[in-house]
């Protein structure tokens, strides 16, 4: 028996939310609808400008693990936080929500716990301004053999590739998992991340067991139209998943292809849609479901999270799957 059904490795980031309108974004020089990395000083300015702040443990992969915990899987998270108020909040919150935060907060050092200032527009779009802090120091020493090597499924965050130590942590975790019979996969994270690491990501697509991305990320990875990109990805990867912002989801594994329709709803807050799609999909994969059913599970989980404020599910996802006849 493996210790964990799913282990994630990624940036441990406290999400700080505030409502904002387009004029505020323009005033503050914030580009709408994307994730931007910011330096410490810029992060402090934006944090100070937020009204009625709410905070929650975040980070893309950590949000996915929260969804998988909601579904009853045993999960662990490899991340790095400082031993400060936000770091202790993060570690405690992850453990309280059923995901083992395997690395203790780090005492000493100069960098504080990472945080992302997320401005949510009236149309549900989120504009993320992330100060990476101590997350940028995540390295191979943070990856324990008994964690990554005891995972049935490993889920990696593409953003880690932005730092050499993160890349090494990533590669060590994948090697440990696969050497012990587990499956390792990645979320491409965003088109700009793909642009920065195109060659490395192309190798990962070939080396890993599954890859999740949206249409813009796949087009960026292969620098071509979506149809051609997915055709090439299917030749390279064991399992390819492509989400398309409210349009059909495409899943390809070898000669098998599934196209899953999406029931469009007006988002209250689009934060976490991709993360919870990944949770539903990975749950399907972990429990031996078909491509189509796994894709539908992802869509149901994504629809739940965009129906309310915040990046993590509030409803019982398994009950929603039962209502849809998926389990």
Coordinates of C-alpha atoms in Angstrom, one line a residue:
X1 CA 0.0 0.0 0.0
X2 CA 1.2 3.5 -0.9
X3 CA 1.2 6.1 1.9
X4 CA -0.5 8.7 -0.3
X5 CA -2.9 8.4 -3.2
X6 CA -1.9 11.8 -4.5
X7 CA 1.2 14.0 -3.6
X8 CA 1.5 17.5 -5.0
X9 CA 4.6 19.6 -5.2
X10 CA 4.3 23.3 -5.8
X11 CA 4.4 26.8 -4.4
X12 CA 2.8 27.2 -0.9
X13 CA 1.1 30.6 -1.3
X14 CA -1.4 32.4 1.0
X15 CA -4.1 33.8 -1.3
X16 CA -5.4 37.2 -0.3
X17 CA -8.6 38.2 -2.0
X18 CA -10.3 41.5 -2.5
X19 CA -13.1 42.7 -4.8
X20 CA -12.1 45.4 -7.4
X21 CA -13.4 47.0 -10.5
X22 CA -11.6 47.7 -13.8
X23 CA -10.9 51.3 -13.0
X24 CA -9.0 50.2 -9.8
X25 CA -7.0 47.7 -11.8
X26 CA -6.1 50.4 -14.3
X27 CA -5.2 52.9 -11.6
X28 CA -2.9 50.3 -9.9
X29 CA -1.3 49.2 -13.2
X30 CA -2.6 45.6 -12.8
X31 CA -3.1 43.6 -16.0
X32 CA -6.6 42.0 -15.8
X33 CA -7.1 38.2 -15.9
X34 CA -3.5 36.9 -15.6
X35 CA -0.9 36.0 -13.0
X36 CA 2.0 38.4 -12.6
X37 CA 5.0 37.8 -10.4
X38 CA 5.8 40.9 -8.3
X39 CA 8.8 41.9 -6.1
X40 CA 8.5 42.4 -2.4
X41 CA 8.0 46.2 -2.5
X42 CA 5.3 46.0 -5.1
X43 CA 3.6 43.2 -3.2
X44 CA 3.5 45.4 -0.1
X45 CA 1.9 48.3 -2.0
X46 CA -0.8 46.0 -3.5
X47 CA -1.5 44.3 -0.2
X48 CA -1.9 47.8 1.5
X49 CA -4.4 48.8 -1.3
X50 CA -6.7 45.8 -0.7
X51 CA -10.0 46.5 1.1
X52 CA -12.0 43.8 3.0
X53 CA -9.2 41.3 2.6
X54 CA -9.8 37.6 3.0
X55 CA -7.0 35.0 3.2
X56 CA -6.9 31.3 2.5
X57 CA -4.1 28.7 1.8
X58 CA -3.5 28.7 -1.9
X59 CA -1.1 27.8 -4.7
X60 CA -2.4 26.0 -7.7
X61 CA -1.4 22.4 -6.8
X62 CA -2.4 22.9 -3.1
X63 CA -5.9 24.0 -4.3
X64 CA -6.1 20.8 -6.4
X65 CA -5.1 18.7 -3.3
X66 CA -7.9 20.4 -1.3
X67 CA -10.3 19.2 -4.0
X68 CA -8.9 15.7 -3.8
X69 CA -9.2 15.8 0.0
X70 CA -12.8 16.8 -0.4
X71 CA -13.3 13.6 -2.5
X72 CA -11.8 11.5 0.3
X73 CA -8.3 10.7 -1.1
X74 CA -5.2 10.6 1.1
X75 CA -3.0 13.6 0.0
X76 CA 0.3 15.2 0.9
X77 CA 1.8 18.5 -0.2
X78 CA 5.5 19.2 -0.6
X79 CA 6.0 23.0 -0.2
X80 CA 8.0 25.6 1.7
X81 CA 6.8 28.3 4.1
X82 CA 8.5 30.5 6.6
X83 CA 8.0 30.1 10.3
X84 CA 6.0 33.4 10.4
X85 CA 2.3 34.1 11.0
X86 CA 1.3 33.4 7.4
X87 CA 3.5 30.3 7.2
X88 CA 2.0 28.8 10.4
X89 CA -1.5 29.7 9.2
X90 CA -0.8 27.9 5.9
X91 CA 0.6 24.7 7.4
X92 CA -2.1 24.5 10.0
X93 CA -4.9 25.1 7.4
X94 CA -3.6 22.4 5.0
X95 CA -3.5 19.9 7.8
X96 CA -6.9 20.9 9.1
X97 CA -8.4 20.4 5.7
X98 CA -7.0 16.8 5.4
X99 CA -3.8 17.3 3.4
X100 CA -0.5 16.5 5.1
X101 CA 1.8 19.5 4.9
X102 CA 4.9 17.4 5.1
X103 CA 7.6 20.0 5.6
X104 CA 7.7 22.0 8.8
X105 CA 7.8 25.9 8.5
X106 CA 11.4 27.1 8.1
X107 CA 12.8 29.2 11.0
X108 CA 15.3 31.9 10.3
X109 CA 16.1 33.1 6.8
X110 CA 15.1 36.5 5.2
X111 CA 12.3 35.6 2.9
X112 CA 8.7 35.6 4.3
X113 CA 5.9 33.2 3.4
X114 CA 4.7 33.7 -0.2
X115 CA 1.4 35.5 -0.9
X116 CA -0.7 36.3 -3.9
X117 CA -2.9 39.4 -4.0
X118 CA -6.0 38.4 -6.0
X119 CA -8.3 41.1 -7.3
X120 CA -11.7 39.7 -8.3
X121 CA -13.6 41.8 -10.9
X122 CA -17.4 41.9 -11.1
X123 CA -17.3 39.6 -14.1
X124 CA -15.5 36.9 -12.1
X125 CA -12.1 37.4 -13.7
X126 CA -9.2 37.3 -11.3
X127 CA -6.0 39.3 -11.5
X128 CA -3.2 37.6 -9.5
X129 CA -0.1 39.4 -8.3
X130 CA 2.2 36.9 -6.7
X131 CA 5.2 37.5 -4.5
X132 CA 7.0 34.2 -4.3
X133 CA 9.0 34.8 -1.1
X134 CA 10.3 31.6 0.4
X135 CA 8.5 29.4 -2.1
X136 CA 11.2 30.3 -4.6
X137 CA 13.7 28.5 -2.4
X138 CA 11.9 25.1 -2.7
X139 CA 14.6 22.6 -3.7
X140 CA 15.5 18.9 -3.9
X141 CA 16.3 18.7 -0.1
X142 CA 12.6 19.5 0.5
X143 CA 11.6 16.3 -1.3
X144 CA 11.6 13.3 1.1
X145 CA 12.0 9.7 -0.3
X146 CA 9.2 8.5 1.9
X147 CA 6.8 11.1 0.5
X148 CA 7.4 11.3 -3.3
X149 CA 8.4 7.6 -3.4
X150 CA 5.1 6.6 -1.6
X151 CA 2.7 8.4 -4.0
X152 CA 0.4 6.6 -6.4
X153 CA 0.0 9.8 -8.3
X154 CA 2.3 12.9 -8.3
X155 CA 1.1 16.2 -9.5
X156 CA 3.6 18.9 -10.4
X157 CA 3.2 22.7 -10.8
X158 CA 4.8 24.2 -13.9
X159 CA 5.5 27.4 -12.1
X160 CA 8.3 25.6 -10.2
X161 CA 10.4 25.6 -13.4
X162 CA 11.0 29.4 -12.9
X163 CA 13.8 28.6 -10.4
X164 CA 16.7 26.1 -10.8
X165 CA 16.2 24.6 -7.4
X166 CA 12.5 24.2 -8.0
X167 CA 13.2 22.4 -11.2
X168 CA 15.6 20.1 -9.4
X169 CA 12.9 19.4 -6.7
X170 CA 10.4 18.7 -9.4
X171 CA 12.7 16.2 -11.2
X172 CA 13.7 14.4 -8.0
X173 CA 10.0 14.0 -7.0
X174 CA 9.0 12.7 -10.4
X175 CA 11.9 10.2 -10.5
X176 CA 11.2 8.9 -7.0
X177 CA 7.5 8.5 -7.8
X178 CA 7.9 6.7 -11.1
X179 CA 10.8 4.5 -9.8
X180 CA 8.3 3.1 -7.3
X181 CA 5.5 2.4 -9.7
X182 CA 3.6 5.7 -9.4
X183 CA 2.4 8.1 -12.1
X184 CA 3.7 11.6 -12.4
X185 CA 2.2 14.5 -14.3
X186 CA 2.2 18.3 -14.6
X187 CA -0.1 21.3 -15.0
X188 CA 1.4 23.7 -17.6
X189 CA 0.4 26.6 -15.3
X190 CA 0.0 29.5 -17.8
X191 CA 1.1 30.5 -21.4
X192 CA 3.8 32.8 -20.1
X193 CA 5.3 30.0 -18.0
X194 CA 5.2 27.8 -21.1
X195 CA 6.9 30.6 -23.1
X196 CA 9.7 30.8 -20.6
X197 CA 10.4 27.0 -20.4
X198 CA 9.2 25.7 -23.8
X199 CA 12.1 23.3 -24.4
X200 CA 12.0 21.9 -20.8
X201 CA 8.2 21.4 -20.9
X202 CA 8.4 19.6 -24.3
X203 CA 10.8 17.1 -22.7
X204 CA 8.4 16.8 -19.7
X205 CA 5.5 16.1 -22.0
X206 CA 7.5 13.1 -23.3
X207 CA 8.8 12.0 -20.0
X208 CA 5.7 12.2 -17.7
X209 CA 2.6 10.1 -17.6
X210 CA 0.0 12.9 -18.0
X211 CA -0.1 16.6 -18.8
X212 CA -2.9 19.1 -18.2
X213 CA -3.1 22.4 -19.9
X214 CA -5.6 24.9 -21.5
X215 CA -5.8 25.7 -25.1
X216 CA -3.5 28.7 -24.9
X217 CA -0.8 26.7 -23.1
X218 CA -0.9 23.9 -25.6
X219 CA -0.7 26.4 -28.5
X220 CA 2.2 28.2 -26.9
X221 CA 4.0 24.9 -26.2
X222 CA 4.0 23.8 -29.8
X223 CA 3.8 27.3 -31.4
X224 CA 0.9 26.3 -33.7
X225 CA -2.9 26.1 -33.8
X226 CA -4.7 23.9 -31.2
X227 CA -5.5 21.0 -33.5
X228 CA -1.9 20.6 -34.6
X229 CA -0.6 21.1 -31.1
X230 CA -2.8 18.4 -29.6
X231 CA -2.0 16.0 -32.4
X232 CA 1.7 16.5 -31.7
X233 CA 1.2 16.3 -27.9
X234 CA -0.7 13.0 -28.3
X235 CA 2.3 11.6 -30.0
X236 CA 4.6 12.8 -27.3
X237 CA 2.7 12.2 -24.1
X238 CA 0.9 9.2 -22.4
X239 CA -2.2 11.3 -21.6
X240 CA -3.1 14.8 -22.8
X241 CA -5.8 17.0 -21.3
X242 CA -6.9 20.3 -22.8
X243 CA -9.4 22.6 -21.2
X244 CA -11.0 25.4 -23.2
X245 CA -12.6 28.1 -21.0
X246 CA -16.3 27.0 -21.2
X247 CA -16.0 24.9 -24.3
X248 CA -15.6 21.2 -24.8
X249 CA -12.7 19.5 -22.9
X250 CA -10.4 17.3 -25.0
X251 CA -8.6 14.2 -23.6
X252 CA -6.3 12.0 -25.6
X253 CA -4.5 8.8 -24.6
X254 CA -2.9 6.9 -27.5
X255 CA -5.6 6.2 -30.1
X256 CA -8.4 7.0 -27.6
X257 CA -10.0 10.4 -27.6
X258 CA -12.8 11.8 -25.5
X259 CA -14.6 15.2 -26.0
X260 CA -16.5 16.3 -22.9
X261 CA -19.1 19.0 -23.2
X262 CA -19.1 21.8 -20.7
X263 CA -22.2 23.2 -19.1
X264 CA -21.6 26.9 -19.2
X265 CA -22.4 29.0 -16.1
X266 CA -21.7 32.6 -15.3
X267 CA -18.8 32.6 -12.8
X268 CA -19.1 34.3 -9.4
X269 CA -15.3 34.0 -9.1
X270 CA -13.2 32.1 -11.7
X271 CA -10.3 31.6 -9.2
X272 CA -9.4 27.9 -9.0
X273 CA -11.4 26.7 -12.0
X274 CA -8.3 24.9 -13.5
X275 CA -7.1 23.7 -10.2
X276 CA -10.5 22.0 -9.4
X277 CA -10.8 20.6 -12.9
X278 CA -7.5 18.9 -12.2
X279 CA -8.8 17.6 -8.9
X280 CA -11.8 16.0 -10.5
X281 CA -9.8 14.6 -13.4
X282 CA -7.1 13.2 -11.1
X283 CA -9.8 11.6 -8.9
X284 CA -11.2 9.9 -11.9
X285 CA -7.7 8.7 -12.9
X286 CA -6.9 7.5 -9.3
X287 CA -10.2 5.5 -9.2
X288 CA -9.8 3.9 -12.6
X289 CA -12.5 5.8 -14.5
X290 CA -12.6 6.2 -18.3
X291 CA -11.2 9.2 -20.0
X292 CA -14.7 10.7 -20.6
X293 CA -15.8 10.1 -17.0
X294 CA -12.6 11.6 -15.6
X295 CA -13.1 14.6 -17.8
X296 CA -16.7 15.0 -16.7
X297 CA -15.6 14.8 -13.1
X298 CA -13.2 17.6 -13.8
X299 CA -15.9 19.8 -15.3
X300 CA -18.3 19.2 -12.4
X301 CA -15.6 20.2 -9.9
X302 CA -14.6 23.3 -11.9
X303 CA -18.3 24.4 -12.1
X304 CA -18.7 24.0 -8.4
X305 CA -15.7 26.3 -7.5
X306 CA -16.6 29.1 -9.9
X307 CA -20.1 29.3 -8.4
X308 CA -18.8 30.9 -5.2
X309 CA -16.0 33.1 -3.9
X310 CA -12.6 31.3 -3.3
X311 CA -10.5 28.7 -5.0
X312 CA -11.5 25.6 -3.1
X313 CA -14.7 23.5 -3.1
X314 CA -17.5 24.2 -0.6
X315 CA -19.9 21.5 -1.6
X316 CA -19.5 17.7 -1.3
X317 CA -17.9 16.9 -4.7
X318 CA -18.6 13.2 -4.4
X319 CA -22.3 14.0 -3.9
X320 CA -22.3 16.2 -7.0
X321 CA -20.7 13.3 -8.9
X322 CA -23.4 10.9 -7.7
X323 CA -26.1 13.4 -8.8
X324 CA -24.5 13.5 -12.3
X325 CA -24.4 9.6 -12.4
X326 CA -20.6 9.5 -12.5
X327 CA -20.2 7.2 -9.5

